[in-house]
XYZ file of C-alpha atoms in Angstrom:
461
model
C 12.167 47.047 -98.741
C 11.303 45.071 -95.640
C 14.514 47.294 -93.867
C 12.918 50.399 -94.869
C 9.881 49.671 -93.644
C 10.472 48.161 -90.243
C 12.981 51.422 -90.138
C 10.213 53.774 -90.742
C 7.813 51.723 -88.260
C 11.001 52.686 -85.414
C 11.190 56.018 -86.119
C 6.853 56.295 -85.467
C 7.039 54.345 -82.872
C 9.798 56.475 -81.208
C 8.049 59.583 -82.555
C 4.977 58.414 -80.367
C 6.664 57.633 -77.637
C 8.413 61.054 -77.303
C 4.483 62.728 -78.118
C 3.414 60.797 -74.975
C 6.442 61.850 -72.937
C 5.742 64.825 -74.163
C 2.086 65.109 -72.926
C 3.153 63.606 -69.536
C 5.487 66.050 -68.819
C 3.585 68.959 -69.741
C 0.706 67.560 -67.022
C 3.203 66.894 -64.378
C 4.397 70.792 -65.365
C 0.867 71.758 -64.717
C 0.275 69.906 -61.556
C 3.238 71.271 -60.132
C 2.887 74.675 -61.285
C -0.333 75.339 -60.588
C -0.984 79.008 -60.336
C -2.538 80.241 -56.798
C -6.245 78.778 -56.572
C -8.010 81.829 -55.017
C -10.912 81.216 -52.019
C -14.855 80.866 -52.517
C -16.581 83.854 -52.980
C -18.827 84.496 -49.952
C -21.886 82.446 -49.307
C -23.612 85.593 -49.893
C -22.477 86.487 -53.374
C -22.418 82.669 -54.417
C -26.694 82.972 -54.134
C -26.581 86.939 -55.883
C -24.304 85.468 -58.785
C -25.949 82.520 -59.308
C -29.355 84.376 -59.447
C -28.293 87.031 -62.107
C -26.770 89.940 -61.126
C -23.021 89.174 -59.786
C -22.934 90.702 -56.828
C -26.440 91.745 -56.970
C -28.174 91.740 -53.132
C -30.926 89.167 -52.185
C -33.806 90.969 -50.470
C -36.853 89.043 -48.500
C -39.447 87.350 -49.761
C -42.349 90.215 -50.859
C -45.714 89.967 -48.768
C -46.891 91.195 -52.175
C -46.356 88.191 -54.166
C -49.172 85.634 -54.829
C -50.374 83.880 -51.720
C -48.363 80.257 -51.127
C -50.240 77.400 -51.881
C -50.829 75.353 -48.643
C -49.334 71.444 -49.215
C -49.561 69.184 -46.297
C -49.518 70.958 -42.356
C -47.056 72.839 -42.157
C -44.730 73.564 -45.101
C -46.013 75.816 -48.115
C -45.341 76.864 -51.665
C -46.554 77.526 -55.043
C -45.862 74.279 -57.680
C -46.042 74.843 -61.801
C -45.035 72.916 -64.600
C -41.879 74.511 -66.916
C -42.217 72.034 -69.693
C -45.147 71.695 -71.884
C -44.394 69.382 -74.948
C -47.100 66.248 -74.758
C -45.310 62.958 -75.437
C -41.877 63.708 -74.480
C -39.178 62.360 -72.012
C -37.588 65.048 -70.272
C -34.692 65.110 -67.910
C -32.360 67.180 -65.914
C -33.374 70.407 -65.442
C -31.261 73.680 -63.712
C -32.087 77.133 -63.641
C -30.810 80.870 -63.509
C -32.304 84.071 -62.943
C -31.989 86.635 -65.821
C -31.197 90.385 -65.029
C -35.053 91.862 -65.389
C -35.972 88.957 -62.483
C -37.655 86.314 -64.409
C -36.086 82.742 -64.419
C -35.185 80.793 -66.740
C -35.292 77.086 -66.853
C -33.426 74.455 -69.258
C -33.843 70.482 -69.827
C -33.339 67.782 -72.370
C -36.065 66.265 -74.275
C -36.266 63.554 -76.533
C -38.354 60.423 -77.440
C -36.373 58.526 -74.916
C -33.693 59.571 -72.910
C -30.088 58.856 -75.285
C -32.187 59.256 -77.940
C -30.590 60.984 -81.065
C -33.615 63.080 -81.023
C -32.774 64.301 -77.637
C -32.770 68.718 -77.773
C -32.115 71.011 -74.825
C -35.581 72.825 -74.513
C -35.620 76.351 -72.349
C -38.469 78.164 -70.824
C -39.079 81.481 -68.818
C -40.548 82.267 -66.028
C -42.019 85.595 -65.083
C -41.668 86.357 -61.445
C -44.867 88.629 -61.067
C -47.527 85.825 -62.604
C -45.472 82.435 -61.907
C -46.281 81.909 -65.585
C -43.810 79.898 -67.786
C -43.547 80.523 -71.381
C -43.955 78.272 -74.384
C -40.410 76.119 -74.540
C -38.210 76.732 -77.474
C -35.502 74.420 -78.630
C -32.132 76.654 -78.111
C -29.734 73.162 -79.104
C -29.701 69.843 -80.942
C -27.620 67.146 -81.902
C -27.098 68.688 -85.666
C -26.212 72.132 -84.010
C -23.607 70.556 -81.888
C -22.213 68.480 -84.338
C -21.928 71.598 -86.679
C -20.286 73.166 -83.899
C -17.832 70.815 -83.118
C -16.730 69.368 -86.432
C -17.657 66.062 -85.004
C -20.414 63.220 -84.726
C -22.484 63.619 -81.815
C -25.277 60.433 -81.061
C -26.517 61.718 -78.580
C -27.340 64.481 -75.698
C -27.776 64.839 -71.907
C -27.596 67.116 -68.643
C -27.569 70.744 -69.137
C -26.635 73.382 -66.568
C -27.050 77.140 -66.879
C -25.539 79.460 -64.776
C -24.536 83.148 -65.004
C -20.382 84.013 -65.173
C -18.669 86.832 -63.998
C -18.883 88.721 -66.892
C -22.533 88.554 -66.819
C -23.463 86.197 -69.446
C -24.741 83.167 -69.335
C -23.134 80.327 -70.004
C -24.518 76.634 -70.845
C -22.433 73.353 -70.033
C -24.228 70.490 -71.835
C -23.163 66.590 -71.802
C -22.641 64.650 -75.178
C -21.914 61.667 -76.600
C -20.279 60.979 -79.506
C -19.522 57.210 -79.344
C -20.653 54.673 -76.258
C -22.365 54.986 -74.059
C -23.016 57.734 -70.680
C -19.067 56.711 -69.914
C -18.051 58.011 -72.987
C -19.379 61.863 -72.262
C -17.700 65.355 -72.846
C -18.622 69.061 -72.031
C -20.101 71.555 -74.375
C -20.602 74.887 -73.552
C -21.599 77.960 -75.137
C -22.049 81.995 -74.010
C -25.283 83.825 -74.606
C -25.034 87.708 -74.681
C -28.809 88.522 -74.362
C -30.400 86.207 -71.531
C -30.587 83.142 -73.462
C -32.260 84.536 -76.779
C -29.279 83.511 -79.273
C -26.219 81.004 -78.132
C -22.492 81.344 -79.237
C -21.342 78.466 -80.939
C -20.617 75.495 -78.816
C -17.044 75.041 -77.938
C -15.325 71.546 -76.308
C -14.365 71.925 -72.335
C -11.096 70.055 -72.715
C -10.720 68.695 -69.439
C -7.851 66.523 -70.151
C -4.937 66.326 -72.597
C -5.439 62.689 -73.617
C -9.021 61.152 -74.625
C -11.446 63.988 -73.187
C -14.160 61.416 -72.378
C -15.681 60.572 -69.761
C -16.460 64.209 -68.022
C -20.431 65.065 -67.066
C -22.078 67.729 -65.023
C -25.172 68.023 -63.010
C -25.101 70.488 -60.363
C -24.740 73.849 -59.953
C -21.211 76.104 -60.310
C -19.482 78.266 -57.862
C -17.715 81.053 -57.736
C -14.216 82.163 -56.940
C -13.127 85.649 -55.413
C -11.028 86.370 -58.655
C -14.068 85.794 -60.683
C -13.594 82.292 -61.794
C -15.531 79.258 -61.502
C -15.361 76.312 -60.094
C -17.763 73.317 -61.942
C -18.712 70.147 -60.410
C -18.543 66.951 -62.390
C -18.243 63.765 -62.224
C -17.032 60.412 -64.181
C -18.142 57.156 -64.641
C -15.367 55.347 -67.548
C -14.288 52.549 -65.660
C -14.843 53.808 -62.268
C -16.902 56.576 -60.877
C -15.550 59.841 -59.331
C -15.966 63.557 -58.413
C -13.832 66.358 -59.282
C -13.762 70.260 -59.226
C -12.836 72.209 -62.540
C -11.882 75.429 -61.534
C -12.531 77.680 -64.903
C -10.690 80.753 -65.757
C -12.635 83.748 -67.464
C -12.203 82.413 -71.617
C -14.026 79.337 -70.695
C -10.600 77.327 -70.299
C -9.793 74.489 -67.224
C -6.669 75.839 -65.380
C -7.249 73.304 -62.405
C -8.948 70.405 -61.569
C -9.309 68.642 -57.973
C -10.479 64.967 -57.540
C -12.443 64.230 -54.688
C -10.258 61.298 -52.737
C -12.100 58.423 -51.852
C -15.068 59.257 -54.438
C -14.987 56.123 -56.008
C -18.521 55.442 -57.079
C -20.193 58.402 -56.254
C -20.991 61.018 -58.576
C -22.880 64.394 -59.735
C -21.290 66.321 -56.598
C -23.498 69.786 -55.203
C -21.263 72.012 -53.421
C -22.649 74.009 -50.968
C -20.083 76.772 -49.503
C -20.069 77.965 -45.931
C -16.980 80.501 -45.806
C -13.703 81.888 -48.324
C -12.480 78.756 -46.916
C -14.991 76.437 -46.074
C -17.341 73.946 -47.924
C -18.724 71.079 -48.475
C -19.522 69.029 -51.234
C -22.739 66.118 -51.049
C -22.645 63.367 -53.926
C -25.270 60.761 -55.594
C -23.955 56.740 -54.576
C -23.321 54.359 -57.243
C -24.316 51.969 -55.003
C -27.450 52.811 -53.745
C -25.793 52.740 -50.360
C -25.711 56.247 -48.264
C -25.252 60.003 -49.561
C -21.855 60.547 -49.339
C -20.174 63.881 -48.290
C -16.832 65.680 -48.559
C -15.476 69.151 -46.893
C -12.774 71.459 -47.465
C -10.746 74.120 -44.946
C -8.636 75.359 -47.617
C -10.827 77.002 -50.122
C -10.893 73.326 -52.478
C -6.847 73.078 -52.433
C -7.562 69.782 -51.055
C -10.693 67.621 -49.370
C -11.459 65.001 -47.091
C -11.963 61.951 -47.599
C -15.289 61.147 -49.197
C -17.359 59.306 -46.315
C -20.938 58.217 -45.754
C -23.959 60.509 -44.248
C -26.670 58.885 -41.895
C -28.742 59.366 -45.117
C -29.588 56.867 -47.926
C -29.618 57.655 -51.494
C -30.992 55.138 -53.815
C -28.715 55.863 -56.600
C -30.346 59.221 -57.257
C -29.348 62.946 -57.866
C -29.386 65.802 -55.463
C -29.033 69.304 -55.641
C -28.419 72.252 -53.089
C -28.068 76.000 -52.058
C -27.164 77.913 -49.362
C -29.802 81.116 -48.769
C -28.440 84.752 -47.987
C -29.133 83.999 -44.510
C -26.436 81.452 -44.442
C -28.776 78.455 -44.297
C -28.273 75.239 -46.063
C -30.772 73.027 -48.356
C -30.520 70.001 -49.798
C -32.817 68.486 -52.152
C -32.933 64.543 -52.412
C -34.819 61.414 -52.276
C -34.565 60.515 -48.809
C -35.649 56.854 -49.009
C -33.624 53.582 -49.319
C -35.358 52.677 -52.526
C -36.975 54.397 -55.783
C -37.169 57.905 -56.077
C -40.767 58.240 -54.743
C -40.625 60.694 -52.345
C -38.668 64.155 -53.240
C -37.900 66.097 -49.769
C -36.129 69.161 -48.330
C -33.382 69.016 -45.898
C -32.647 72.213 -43.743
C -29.101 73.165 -41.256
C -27.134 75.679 -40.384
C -23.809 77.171 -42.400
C -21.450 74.359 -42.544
C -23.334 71.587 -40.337
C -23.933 67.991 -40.944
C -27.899 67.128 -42.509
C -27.455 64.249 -40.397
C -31.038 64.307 -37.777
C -33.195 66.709 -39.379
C -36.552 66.495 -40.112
C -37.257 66.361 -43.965
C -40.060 67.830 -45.547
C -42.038 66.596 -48.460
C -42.541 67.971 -51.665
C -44.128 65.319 -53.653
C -44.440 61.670 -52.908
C -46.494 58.458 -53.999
C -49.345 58.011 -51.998
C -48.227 54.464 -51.337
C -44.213 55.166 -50.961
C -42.588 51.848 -51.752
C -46.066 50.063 -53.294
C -46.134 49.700 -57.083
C -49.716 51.869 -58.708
C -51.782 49.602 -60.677
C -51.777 51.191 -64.763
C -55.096 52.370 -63.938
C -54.460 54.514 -60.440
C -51.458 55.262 -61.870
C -53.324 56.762 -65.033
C -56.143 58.393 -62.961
C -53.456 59.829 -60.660
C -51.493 61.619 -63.437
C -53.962 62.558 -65.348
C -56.158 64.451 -62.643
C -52.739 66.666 -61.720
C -52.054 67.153 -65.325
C -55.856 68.185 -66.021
C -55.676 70.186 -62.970
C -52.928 72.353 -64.128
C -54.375 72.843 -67.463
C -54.033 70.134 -69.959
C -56.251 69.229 -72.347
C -57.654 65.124 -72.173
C -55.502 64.443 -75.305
C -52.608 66.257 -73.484
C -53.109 64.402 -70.517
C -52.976 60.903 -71.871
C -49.382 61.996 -74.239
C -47.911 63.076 -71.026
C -49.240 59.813 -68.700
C -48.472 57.439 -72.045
C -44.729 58.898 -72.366
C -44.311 58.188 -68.295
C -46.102 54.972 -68.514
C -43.435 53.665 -71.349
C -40.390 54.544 -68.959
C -42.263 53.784 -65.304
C -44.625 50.727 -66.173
C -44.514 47.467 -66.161
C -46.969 45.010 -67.863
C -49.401 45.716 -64.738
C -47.896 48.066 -62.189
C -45.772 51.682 -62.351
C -43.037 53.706 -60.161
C -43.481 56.705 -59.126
C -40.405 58.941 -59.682
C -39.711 62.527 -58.566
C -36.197 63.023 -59.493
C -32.714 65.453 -60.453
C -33.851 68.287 -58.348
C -31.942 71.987 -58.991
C -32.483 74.712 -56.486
C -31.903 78.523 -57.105
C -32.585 81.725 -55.010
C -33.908 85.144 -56.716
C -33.117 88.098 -56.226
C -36.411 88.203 -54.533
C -35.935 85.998 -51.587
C -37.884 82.894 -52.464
C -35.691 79.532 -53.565
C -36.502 77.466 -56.365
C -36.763 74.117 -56.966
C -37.534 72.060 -60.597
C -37.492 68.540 -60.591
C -38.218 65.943 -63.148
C -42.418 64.740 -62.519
C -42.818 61.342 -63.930
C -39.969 61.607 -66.739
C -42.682 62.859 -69.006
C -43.097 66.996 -67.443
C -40.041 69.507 -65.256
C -42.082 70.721 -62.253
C -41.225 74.188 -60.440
C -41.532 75.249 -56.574
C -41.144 78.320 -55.206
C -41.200 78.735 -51.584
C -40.464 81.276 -48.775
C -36.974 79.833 -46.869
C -37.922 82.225 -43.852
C -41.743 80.316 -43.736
C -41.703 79.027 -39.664
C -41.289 75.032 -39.829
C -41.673 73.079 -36.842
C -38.880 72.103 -34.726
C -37.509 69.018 -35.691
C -37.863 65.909 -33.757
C -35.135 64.818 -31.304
C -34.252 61.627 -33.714
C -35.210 60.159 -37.109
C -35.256 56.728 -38.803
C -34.119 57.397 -42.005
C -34.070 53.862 -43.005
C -38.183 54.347 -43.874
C -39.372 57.073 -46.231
C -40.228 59.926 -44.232
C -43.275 61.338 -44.000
């Protein structure tokens, strides 16, 4: 009996052992026979697609839109909040434009972030009035989990973009057991601008475990239509890689950034068919690192550090019709208390210019009392509309996640920019953890030249 045993014990284990050859030889097929990656799609269509209509041209800003809103000297824009559920932690927020030129925004919220209560909440924009609808729910936990066919604890970054085909498509992050490190893709297709979702399918970016894949920034496009997704992972160690997504939703190639070790949620910002480069978040809260490409992603330089610090914090950019390059980051050391703009030319280094502020603490890199930090809050809040009950849900839901027993942080944080169809580039941002803020602003507005040198080792501004 103990013979037949131990025999059948060989055969599995042999049985295994030829699966795993199996799967290892199948890879090493596919990395070897890779079929021909195509080059970027111009910088030009990159913004049109991205904005709604593939292909679709991007026309100046309108002298007939509402007057911007004058912020500090010298650089303007209008500011709104997308979200509008009291009480909540929200998160990670990206953007598209939908075909009849309003925008639509998406987010997780949830009691906490992790929470199982965690949704993905949408709102829309109309262009003409700057107003943003009431957010709906569009997924859950439960819904993915139906989906799937598989426990799901818990939800995270969601990014919306438009595909070739021109519907939208939505990657989200879950979990289904660990922690962040323990992440996969969902995605799903909506036919009518975000109404109704498809079913979410599984991006299966690898053959073995299919863990440990998440996505924050914005997609690009590919001259035969396809798309290439940033993401990152952080199971053991952290790195960047490019999936490079064929028209049924399915990874046909995937490119690891060398020498990403640590740094994560890469923004790709494209210059030429062959040309781009790709700016990523440090683990380490040491510098913003950067990587380029000649050869249309095929292969990239090694990942090395900007002049710029990043205190362990997400970015996001776009490059405008006109060829110009943004970033969006905190640009301090420390914290994420100052959110700023970073402007160059197609394909040049952000190293040297002058940043310009969109929101910041008051007292960068000094801790609000809970009472300046309350009065602070709660006069922007009231300002924009909330009610005093509103007011205190959204400063008690930031005060449980920025607070201390006597002091609070400041945090304006995961930035996503867009341009419209219209000219103007768009910016949302987390305010606070507890509201998703929108600016528009005009990318042709005259700024001042910048100054000969900067220290960025101080917040600017």
């Amino acid at each position: 009996m103990n013979l037949l045993r131990t025999g059948r014990m060989a055969r599995l284990d042999r049985l295994a052992a030829l699966l795993l050859l199996t799967a290892f030889a199948l890879a090493g097929w596919k990395t070897f026979n890779r079929s021909p990656a195509s080059t970027f799609a111009p910088a030009t269509q990159q913004s049109a697609s991205s904005a709604g209509v593939p292909g679709g041209a991007i026309k100046s800003p309108s002298p007939a839109r509402p007057p911007l809103q004058l912020r500090g000297s010298n650089f303007r824009f209008d500011a709104s909040f997308a979200s509008a559920a009291p009480g909540q932690a929200v998160h990670a927020a990206s953007l598209v434009e939908l075909m009849d030129g309003r925008l639509r925004a998406v987010w997780f919220s949830g009691s906490r972030e992790g929470a199982s209560d965690v949704s993905i909440r949408s709102a829309v924009m109309d262009a003409s009035s700057l107003h943003w609808s009431e957010e709906t729910a569009i997924f859950d936990r439960k819904r993915i989990q139906q989906g799937l066919w598989r426990y799901v604890k818990k939800l995270g970054n969601p990014v919306i973009a438009r595909a070739p085909d021109g519907s939208l498509i939505l990657w989200m992050v879950n979990v289904s057991l660990g922690g962040w490190a323990g992440s996969a893709i969902t995605w799903a297709k909506s036919l009518d601008e975000g109404v109704t979702w498809s079913d979410p399918r599984r991006l299966v970016t690898s053959p073995f475990l299919n863990i440990s894949t998440l996505v924050k920034g914005a997609p690009i496009a590919y001259q035969d239509g396809q798309i290439g997704l940033p993401v990152y992972h952080e199971f053991v160690t952290k790195f960047a890689e490019v999936l490079r997504i064929n028209l049924h939703g399915q990874v046909v190639d995937k490119v690891r950034i060398p020498g990403s070790g640590t740094s994560l949620q890469p923004v790709f910002l494209v210059s030429s068919p062959e040309r781009a480069q790709i700016y990523m978040r440090s683990g380490k809260r040491t510098a913003l690192m950067t990587s380029d490409t000649g050869d249309a992603g095929k292969s990239w330089s090694p990942t090395h550090a900007t002049a710029w610090p990043n205190p362990d914090s997400a970015l996001a950019g776009v490059v405008s019709q006109t060829g110009v390059q943004w970033l969006a980051l905190n640009p301090a050391p420390k914290d994420r208390e100052t959110l700023a703009l970073l402007q160059s030319g197609a394909g040049q280094s952000f190293d040297g210019v002058q940043p310009w502020t969109v929101e910041s603490s008051p007292t960068p890199q000094v801790r609000a009392s809970l009472s300046a930090y309350e009065r602070l809050l709660g006069d922007e809040l009231k300002a924009h509309g909330a009610s005093e009950s509103q007011a205190k849900a959204y400063v008690d839901s930031a005060k449980r996640q920025l607070c201390g027993a006597d002091a609070c942080l400041q945090e304006f944080s995961y930035p996503y920019l867009l341009q419209s169809r219209d000219g103007y580039i768009h910016l949302v941002y987390t305010w606070h953890r507890t509201r998703i803020k929108h600016v528009r602003f005009d990318p042709l507005q005259p700024l001042p030249a910048a100054p000969a040198a900067v220290n960025h080792a101080a917040a600017p501004h």
